[in-house]
């Protein structure tokens, strides 16, 4: 059996795989790094990847232009998950963990921070329209409960009072599903309860 079998790795834009064999892997512009990125936007010692048992943790080394995970700046040590995208300078590295099939559940992880207006699915930021956000905020407020269409209409379209039709709600639900569901045709988060309304379920939820 190969000693690198099952070892997590980064895949760079050229398709090359950088195995994360050692307990600590450094990334930066200097040639002393394990992964060298020759870009002026990359600091000499830009970031570090630490392996701690089954966990792989990304650390920004106070780089000038920052390290970004799935589009968000890394401000504290953060555990990586299979499929995460790490941006260092103008280079994106995709993290892959061969063992993730046995560790992860396919159920999408939903994070809703109503106060900050931030929505994430599987740690990736999702952009919603104002009405889509209002619908999700209402469903999240009643997480795990069935929300009747009349209540949804009042919460999302307060300006319309009684003039909200079922097709408007159904179209908005369809659009929201297209944003938050990995497969909108097979929803796992936003469920239809026939004859009663809609229900939001989540493995993870904050806010």
PDB file of C-alpha atoms in Angstrom:
ATOM      1  CA  UNK A   1       0.000   0.000   0.000  1.00  0.00           C
ATOM      2  CA  UNK A   2       1.307   3.503  -0.877  1.00  0.00           C
ATOM      3  CA  UNK A   3       2.250   5.676   2.096  1.00  0.00           C
ATOM      4  CA  UNK A   4       0.384   8.561   0.443  1.00  0.00           C
ATOM      5  CA  UNK A   5      -2.869   6.667  -0.039  1.00  0.00           C
ATOM      6  CA  UNK A   6      -5.707   8.497   1.682  1.00  0.00           C
ATOM      7  CA  UNK A   7      -3.569  11.634   2.234  1.00  0.00           C
ATOM      8  CA  UNK A   8      -5.449  14.924   1.678  1.00  0.00           C
ATOM      9  CA  UNK A   9      -4.136  17.260  -0.995  1.00  0.00           C
ATOM     10  CA  UNK A  10      -4.564  20.595  -2.751  1.00  0.00           C
ATOM     11  CA  UNK A  11      -5.212  20.685  -6.487  1.00  0.00           C
ATOM     12  CA  UNK A  12      -3.935  23.854  -8.167  1.00  0.00           C
ATOM     13  CA  UNK A  13      -5.346  25.472 -11.341  1.00  0.00           C
ATOM     14  CA  UNK A  14      -2.953  23.451 -13.527  1.00  0.00           C
ATOM     15  CA  UNK A  15      -4.358  20.193 -12.127  1.00  0.00           C
ATOM     16  CA  UNK A  16      -1.240  19.399 -10.126  1.00  0.00           C
ATOM     17  CA  UNK A  17      -1.823  17.741  -6.756  1.00  0.00           C
ATOM     18  CA  UNK A  18       0.104  18.917  -3.687  1.00  0.00           C
ATOM     19  CA  UNK A  19       0.007  16.146  -1.087  1.00  0.00           C
ATOM     20  CA  UNK A  20      -0.306  17.291   2.526  1.00  0.00           C
ATOM     21  CA  UNK A  21       1.941  14.570   3.883  1.00  0.00           C
ATOM     22  CA  UNK A  22       3.791  16.475   6.605  1.00  0.00           C
ATOM     23  CA  UNK A  23       2.164  17.674   9.856  1.00  0.00           C
ATOM     24  CA  UNK A  24       2.819  21.286   8.811  1.00  0.00           C
ATOM     25  CA  UNK A  25       2.765  22.572   5.229  1.00  0.00           C
ATOM     26  CA  UNK A  26       3.687  26.187   4.491  1.00  0.00           C
ATOM     27  CA  UNK A  27       2.441  28.216   1.527  1.00  0.00           C
ATOM     28  CA  UNK A  28       4.016  31.423   0.264  1.00  0.00           C
ATOM     29  CA  UNK A  29       6.217  33.237  -2.228  1.00  0.00           C
ATOM     30  CA  UNK A  30       9.560  32.264  -0.696  1.00  0.00           C
ATOM     31  CA  UNK A  31      11.249  29.189  -2.155  1.00  0.00           C
ATOM     32  CA  UNK A  32      11.580  27.685   1.333  1.00  0.00           C
ATOM     33  CA  UNK A  33       7.824  26.990   1.433  1.00  0.00           C
ATOM     34  CA  UNK A  34       6.386  23.552   0.758  1.00  0.00           C
ATOM     35  CA  UNK A  35       3.963  25.077  -1.766  1.00  0.00           C
ATOM     36  CA  UNK A  36       5.495  28.028  -3.608  1.00  0.00           C
ATOM     37  CA  UNK A  37       3.270  30.585  -5.339  1.00  0.00           C
ATOM     38  CA  UNK A  38       5.277  33.138  -7.315  1.00  0.00           C
ATOM     39  CA  UNK A  39       2.947  36.117  -7.231  1.00  0.00           C
ATOM     40  CA  UNK A  40       3.482  39.638  -5.914  1.00  0.00           C
ATOM     41  CA  UNK A  41       0.114  39.388  -4.158  1.00  0.00           C
ATOM     42  CA  UNK A  42       1.407  36.474  -2.065  1.00  0.00           C
ATOM     43  CA  UNK A  43       3.449  37.113   1.096  1.00  0.00           C
ATOM     44  CA  UNK A  44       6.786  35.359   1.593  1.00  0.00           C
ATOM     45  CA  UNK A  45       5.169  33.255   4.366  1.00  0.00           C
ATOM     46  CA  UNK A  46       1.493  33.492   3.574  1.00  0.00           C
ATOM     47  CA  UNK A  47      -0.374  30.578   5.142  1.00  0.00           C
ATOM     48  CA  UNK A  48       0.107  27.288   6.957  1.00  0.00           C
ATOM     49  CA  UNK A  49      -1.783  24.009   6.838  1.00  0.00           C
ATOM     50  CA  UNK A  50      -1.628  21.837   9.952  1.00  0.00           C
ATOM     51  CA  UNK A  51      -2.656  18.193  10.106  1.00  0.00           C
ATOM     52  CA  UNK A  52      -3.921  17.066  13.490  1.00  0.00           C
ATOM     53  CA  UNK A  53      -5.140  13.481  13.239  1.00  0.00           C
ATOM     54  CA  UNK A  54      -8.139  13.460  10.880  1.00  0.00           C
ATOM     55  CA  UNK A  55      -8.358  17.268  10.952  1.00  0.00           C
ATOM     56  CA  UNK A  56      -6.662  19.626   8.509  1.00  0.00           C
ATOM     57  CA  UNK A  57      -6.531  23.221   9.702  1.00  0.00           C
ATOM     58  CA  UNK A  58      -5.813  26.343   7.632  1.00  0.00           C
ATOM     59  CA  UNK A  59      -3.992  29.256   9.296  1.00  0.00           C
ATOM     60  CA  UNK A  60      -3.278  32.675   7.773  1.00  0.00           C
ATOM     61  CA  UNK A  61       0.194  33.956   8.739  1.00  0.00           C
ATOM     62  CA  UNK A  62      -0.834  37.613   8.944  1.00  0.00           C
ATOM     63  CA  UNK A  63      -0.387  37.905   5.201  1.00  0.00           C
ATOM     64  CA  UNK A  64      -0.733  41.314   3.574  1.00  0.00           C
ATOM     65  CA  UNK A  65      -3.558  40.421   1.187  1.00  0.00           C
ATOM     66  CA  UNK A  66      -5.176  37.707   3.272  1.00  0.00           C
ATOM     67  CA  UNK A  67      -6.087  34.060   2.825  1.00  0.00           C
ATOM     68  CA  UNK A  68      -9.625  33.311   1.680  1.00  0.00           C
ATOM     69  CA  UNK A  69     -11.694  30.185   2.285  1.00  0.00           C
ATOM     70  CA  UNK A  70     -14.716  29.798   0.012  1.00  0.00           C
ATOM     71  CA  UNK A  71     -14.639  33.533  -0.661  1.00  0.00           C
ATOM     72  CA  UNK A  72     -14.308  34.703   2.947  1.00  0.00           C
ATOM     73  CA  UNK A  73     -11.141  35.969   4.611  1.00  0.00           C
ATOM     74  CA  UNK A  74      -9.641  33.579   7.154  1.00  0.00           C
ATOM     75  CA  UNK A  75      -9.418  35.399  10.485  1.00  0.00           C
ATOM     76  CA  UNK A  76      -8.785  32.389  12.742  1.00  0.00           C
ATOM     77  CA  UNK A  77      -7.560  28.805  12.325  1.00  0.00           C
ATOM     78  CA  UNK A  78     -10.264  27.005  10.329  1.00  0.00           C
ATOM     79  CA  UNK A  79     -10.757  23.311   9.650  1.00  0.00           C
ATOM     80  CA  UNK A  80     -10.854  22.377   5.970  1.00  0.00           C
ATOM     81  CA  UNK A  81     -13.474  20.143   4.414  1.00  0.00           C
ATOM     82  CA  UNK A  82     -13.468  18.247   1.159  1.00  0.00           C
ATOM     83  CA  UNK A  83     -14.191  20.576  -1.763  1.00  0.00           C
ATOM     84  CA  UNK A  84     -13.186  23.798   0.019  1.00  0.00           C
ATOM     85  CA  UNK A  85     -11.536  26.457  -2.131  1.00  0.00           C
ATOM     86  CA  UNK A  86      -8.551  28.310  -0.660  1.00  0.00           C
ATOM     87  CA  UNK A  87      -7.531  31.526  -2.434  1.00  0.00           C
ATOM     88  CA  UNK A  88      -3.986  32.764  -1.869  1.00  0.00           C
ATOM     89  CA  UNK A  89      -3.198  35.801  -3.949  1.00  0.00           C
ATOM     90  CA  UNK A  90      -4.660  35.152  -7.383  1.00  0.00           C
ATOM     91  CA  UNK A  91      -4.304  31.365  -7.115  1.00  0.00           C
ATOM     92  CA  UNK A  92      -7.116  29.063  -6.001  1.00  0.00           C
ATOM     93  CA  UNK A  93      -6.320  25.704  -4.427  1.00  0.00           C
ATOM     94  CA  UNK A  94      -9.087  23.127  -4.045  1.00  0.00           C
ATOM     95  CA  UNK A  95      -8.820  20.907  -0.973  1.00  0.00           C
ATOM     96  CA  UNK A  96      -9.588  17.216  -1.336  1.00  0.00           C
ATOM     97  CA  UNK A  97      -9.790  14.621   1.422  1.00  0.00           C
ATOM     98  CA  UNK A  98      -9.954  11.040   0.084  1.00  0.00           C
ATOM     99  CA  UNK A  99     -11.377   9.863   3.420  1.00  0.00           C
ATOM    100  CA  UNK A 100     -14.268  12.350   3.397  1.00  0.00           C
ATOM    101  CA  UNK A 101     -16.696   9.826   1.901  1.00  0.00           C
ATOM    102  CA  UNK A 102     -16.624   7.990   5.201  1.00  0.00           C
ATOM    103  CA  UNK A 103     -16.666  11.094   7.379  1.00  0.00           C
ATOM    104  CA  UNK A 104     -19.249  13.368   5.813  1.00  0.00           C
ATOM    105  CA  UNK A 105     -23.009  13.145   5.468  1.00  0.00           C
ATOM    106  CA  UNK A 106     -24.542  14.383   2.202  1.00  0.00           C
ATOM    107  CA  UNK A 107     -27.142  16.426   4.100  1.00  0.00           C
ATOM    108  CA  UNK A 108     -26.354  20.117   3.391  1.00  0.00           C
ATOM    109  CA  UNK A 109     -25.244  22.246   6.340  1.00  0.00           C
ATOM    110  CA  UNK A 110     -27.245  25.470   6.505  1.00  0.00           C
ATOM    111  CA  UNK A 111     -26.064  28.504   8.490  1.00  0.00           C
ATOM    112  CA  UNK A 112     -28.420  31.446   8.893  1.00  0.00           C
ATOM    113  CA  UNK A 113     -27.233  34.638  10.581  1.00  0.00           C
ATOM    114  CA  UNK A 114     -30.298  36.852  10.336  1.00  0.00           C
ATOM    115  CA  UNK A 115     -28.729  39.803  12.158  1.00  0.00           C
ATOM    116  CA  UNK A 116     -25.662  39.934   9.909  1.00  0.00           C
ATOM    117  CA  UNK A 117     -27.664  38.991   6.824  1.00  0.00           C
ATOM    118  CA  UNK A 118     -25.300  36.124   6.000  1.00  0.00           C
ATOM    119  CA  UNK A 119     -26.427  32.769   4.625  1.00  0.00           C
ATOM    120  CA  UNK A 120     -24.103  29.836   4.041  1.00  0.00           C
ATOM    121  CA  UNK A 121     -24.714  26.370   2.641  1.00  0.00           C
ATOM    122  CA  UNK A 122     -21.886  23.933   3.292  1.00  0.00           C
ATOM    123  CA  UNK A 123     -19.829  26.963   4.416  1.00  0.00           C
ATOM    124  CA  UNK A 124     -20.236  28.787   1.110  1.00  0.00           C
ATOM    125  CA  UNK A 125     -21.894  32.214   1.147  1.00  0.00           C
ATOM    126  CA  UNK A 126     -25.210  32.351  -0.701  1.00  0.00           C
ATOM    127  CA  UNK A 127     -26.545  35.619  -2.117  1.00  0.00           C
ATOM    128  CA  UNK A 128     -30.303  36.100  -1.772  1.00  0.00           C
ATOM    129  CA  UNK A 129     -32.717  38.743  -2.998  1.00  0.00           C
ATOM    130  CA  UNK A 130     -34.568  40.731  -0.274  1.00  0.00           C
ATOM    131  CA  UNK A 131     -37.725  38.635  -0.658  1.00  0.00           C
ATOM    132  CA  UNK A 132     -35.775  35.364  -0.676  1.00  0.00           C
ATOM    133  CA  UNK A 133     -34.019  36.472   2.505  1.00  0.00           C
ATOM    134  CA  UNK A 134     -37.325  37.458   4.147  1.00  0.00           C
ATOM    135  CA  UNK A 135     -38.773  34.041   3.357  1.00  0.00           C
ATOM    136  CA  UNK A 136     -35.745  32.208   4.708  1.00  0.00           C
ATOM    137  CA  UNK A 137     -35.663  34.397   7.836  1.00  0.00           C
ATOM    138  CA  UNK A 138     -39.332  33.628   8.518  1.00  0.00           C
ATOM    139  CA  UNK A 139     -38.845  29.892   8.002  1.00  0.00           C
ATOM    140  CA  UNK A 140     -35.694  29.960  10.141  1.00  0.00           C
ATOM    141  CA  UNK A 141     -37.578  31.737  12.942  1.00  0.00           C
ATOM    142  CA  UNK A 142     -39.939  28.754  12.945  1.00  0.00           C
ATOM    143  CA  UNK A 143     -37.261  26.137  12.251  1.00  0.00           C
ATOM    144  CA  UNK A 144     -38.716  22.633  12.110  1.00  0.00           C
ATOM    145  CA  UNK A 145     -42.281  23.933  12.161  1.00  0.00           C
ATOM    146  CA  UNK A 146     -44.802  24.081   9.332  1.00  0.00           C
ATOM    147  CA  UNK A 147     -45.367  27.660   8.167  1.00  0.00           C
ATOM    148  CA  UNK A 148     -48.780  28.210   6.528  1.00  0.00           C
ATOM    149  CA  UNK A 149     -48.907  30.221   3.313  1.00  0.00           C
ATOM    150  CA  UNK A 150     -50.948  32.975   4.985  1.00  0.00           C
ATOM    151  CA  UNK A 151     -48.206  33.503   7.577  1.00  0.00           C
ATOM    152  CA  UNK A 152     -45.554  33.523   4.863  1.00  0.00           C
ATOM    153  CA  UNK A 153     -47.535  36.104   2.877  1.00  0.00           C
ATOM    154  CA  UNK A 154     -47.812  38.398   5.915  1.00  0.00           C
ATOM    155  CA  UNK A 155     -44.098  38.056   6.733  1.00  0.00           C
ATOM    156  CA  UNK A 156     -42.712  38.462   3.230  1.00  0.00           C
ATOM    157  CA  UNK A 157     -45.225  40.857   1.650  1.00  0.00           C
ATOM    158  CA  UNK A 158     -46.494  43.056   4.512  1.00  0.00           C
ATOM    159  CA  UNK A 159     -47.059  45.867   2.006  1.00  0.00           C
ATOM    160  CA  UNK A 160     -49.614  43.796   0.053  1.00  0.00           C
ATOM    161  CA  UNK A 161     -51.829  42.837   2.990  1.00  0.00           C
ATOM    162  CA  UNK A 162     -54.366  40.387   1.532  1.00  0.00           C
ATOM    163  CA  UNK A 163     -53.280  40.572  -2.115  1.00  0.00           C
ATOM    164  CA  UNK A 164     -50.722  37.745  -2.162  1.00  0.00           C
ATOM    165  CA  UNK A 165     -51.453  34.723  -4.342  1.00  0.00           C
ATOM    166  CA  UNK A 166     -50.323  31.142  -3.965  1.00  0.00           C
ATOM    167  CA  UNK A 167     -48.322  31.263  -7.198  1.00  0.00           C
ATOM    168  CA  UNK A 168     -46.230  34.161  -5.810  1.00  0.00           C
ATOM    169  CA  UNK A 169     -45.315  32.135  -2.737  1.00  0.00           C
ATOM    170  CA  UNK A 170     -44.657  29.004  -4.791  1.00  0.00           C
ATOM    171  CA  UNK A 171     -42.404  30.915  -7.211  1.00  0.00           C
ATOM    172  CA  UNK A 172     -40.474  32.467  -4.322  1.00  0.00           C
ATOM    173  CA  UNK A 173     -40.024  29.048  -2.693  1.00  0.00           C
ATOM    174  CA  UNK A 174     -38.780  27.700  -6.015  1.00  0.00           C
ATOM    175  CA  UNK A 175     -36.236  30.529  -6.338  1.00  0.00           C
ATOM    176  CA  UNK A 176     -35.040  30.088  -2.751  1.00  0.00           C
ATOM    177  CA  UNK A 177     -34.579  26.369  -3.308  1.00  0.00           C
ATOM    178  CA  UNK A 178     -32.451  27.117  -6.364  1.00  0.00           C
ATOM    179  CA  UNK A 179     -30.144  29.104  -4.058  1.00  0.00           C
ATOM    180  CA  UNK A 180     -29.849  26.844  -1.024  1.00  0.00           C
ATOM    181  CA  UNK A 181     -30.553  23.307  -2.222  1.00  0.00           C
ATOM    182  CA  UNK A 182     -27.728  21.269  -3.821  1.00  0.00           C
ATOM    183  CA  UNK A 183     -30.474  19.631  -5.904  1.00  0.00           C
ATOM    184  CA  UNK A 184     -33.591  21.852  -6.049  1.00  0.00           C
ATOM    185  CA  UNK A 185     -35.595  19.020  -7.611  1.00  0.00           C
ATOM    186  CA  UNK A 186     -34.952  16.911  -4.506  1.00  0.00           C
ATOM    187  CA  UNK A 187     -35.148  19.438  -1.629  1.00  0.00           C
ATOM    188  CA  UNK A 188     -33.634  18.506   1.714  1.00  0.00           C
ATOM    189  CA  UNK A 189     -33.788  21.837   3.550  1.00  0.00           C
ATOM    190  CA  UNK A 190     -37.013  23.529   2.431  1.00  0.00           C
ATOM    191  CA  UNK A 191     -39.794  20.975   2.453  1.00  0.00           C
ATOM    192  CA  UNK A 192     -43.350  21.157   1.190  1.00  0.00           C
ATOM    193  CA  UNK A 193     -46.000  19.896   3.603  1.00  0.00           C
ATOM    194  CA  UNK A 194     -48.948  19.318   1.307  1.00  0.00           C
ATOM    195  CA  UNK A 195     -52.086  21.160   2.259  1.00  0.00           C
ATOM    196  CA  UNK A 196     -50.349  22.938   5.164  1.00  0.00           C
ATOM    197  CA  UNK A 197     -47.380  24.992   3.945  1.00  0.00           C
ATOM    198  CA  UNK A 198     -43.593  24.806   4.091  1.00  0.00           C
ATOM    199  CA  UNK A 199     -41.012  23.745   6.649  1.00  0.00           C
ATOM    200  CA  UNK A 200     -37.295  24.485   6.999  1.00  0.00           C
ATOM    201  CA  UNK A 201     -35.085  21.771   8.454  1.00  0.00           C
ATOM    202  CA  UNK A 202     -31.350  22.041   9.065  1.00  0.00           C
ATOM    203  CA  UNK A 203     -28.444  20.057  10.447  1.00  0.00           C
ATOM    204  CA  UNK A 204     -26.699  23.254  11.560  1.00  0.00           C
ATOM    205  CA  UNK A 205     -28.181  26.682  12.104  1.00  0.00           C
ATOM    206  CA  UNK A 206     -26.928  29.784  13.883  1.00  0.00           C
ATOM    207  CA  UNK A 207     -28.376  33.198  14.610  1.00  0.00           C
TER     208      UNK A 207
END
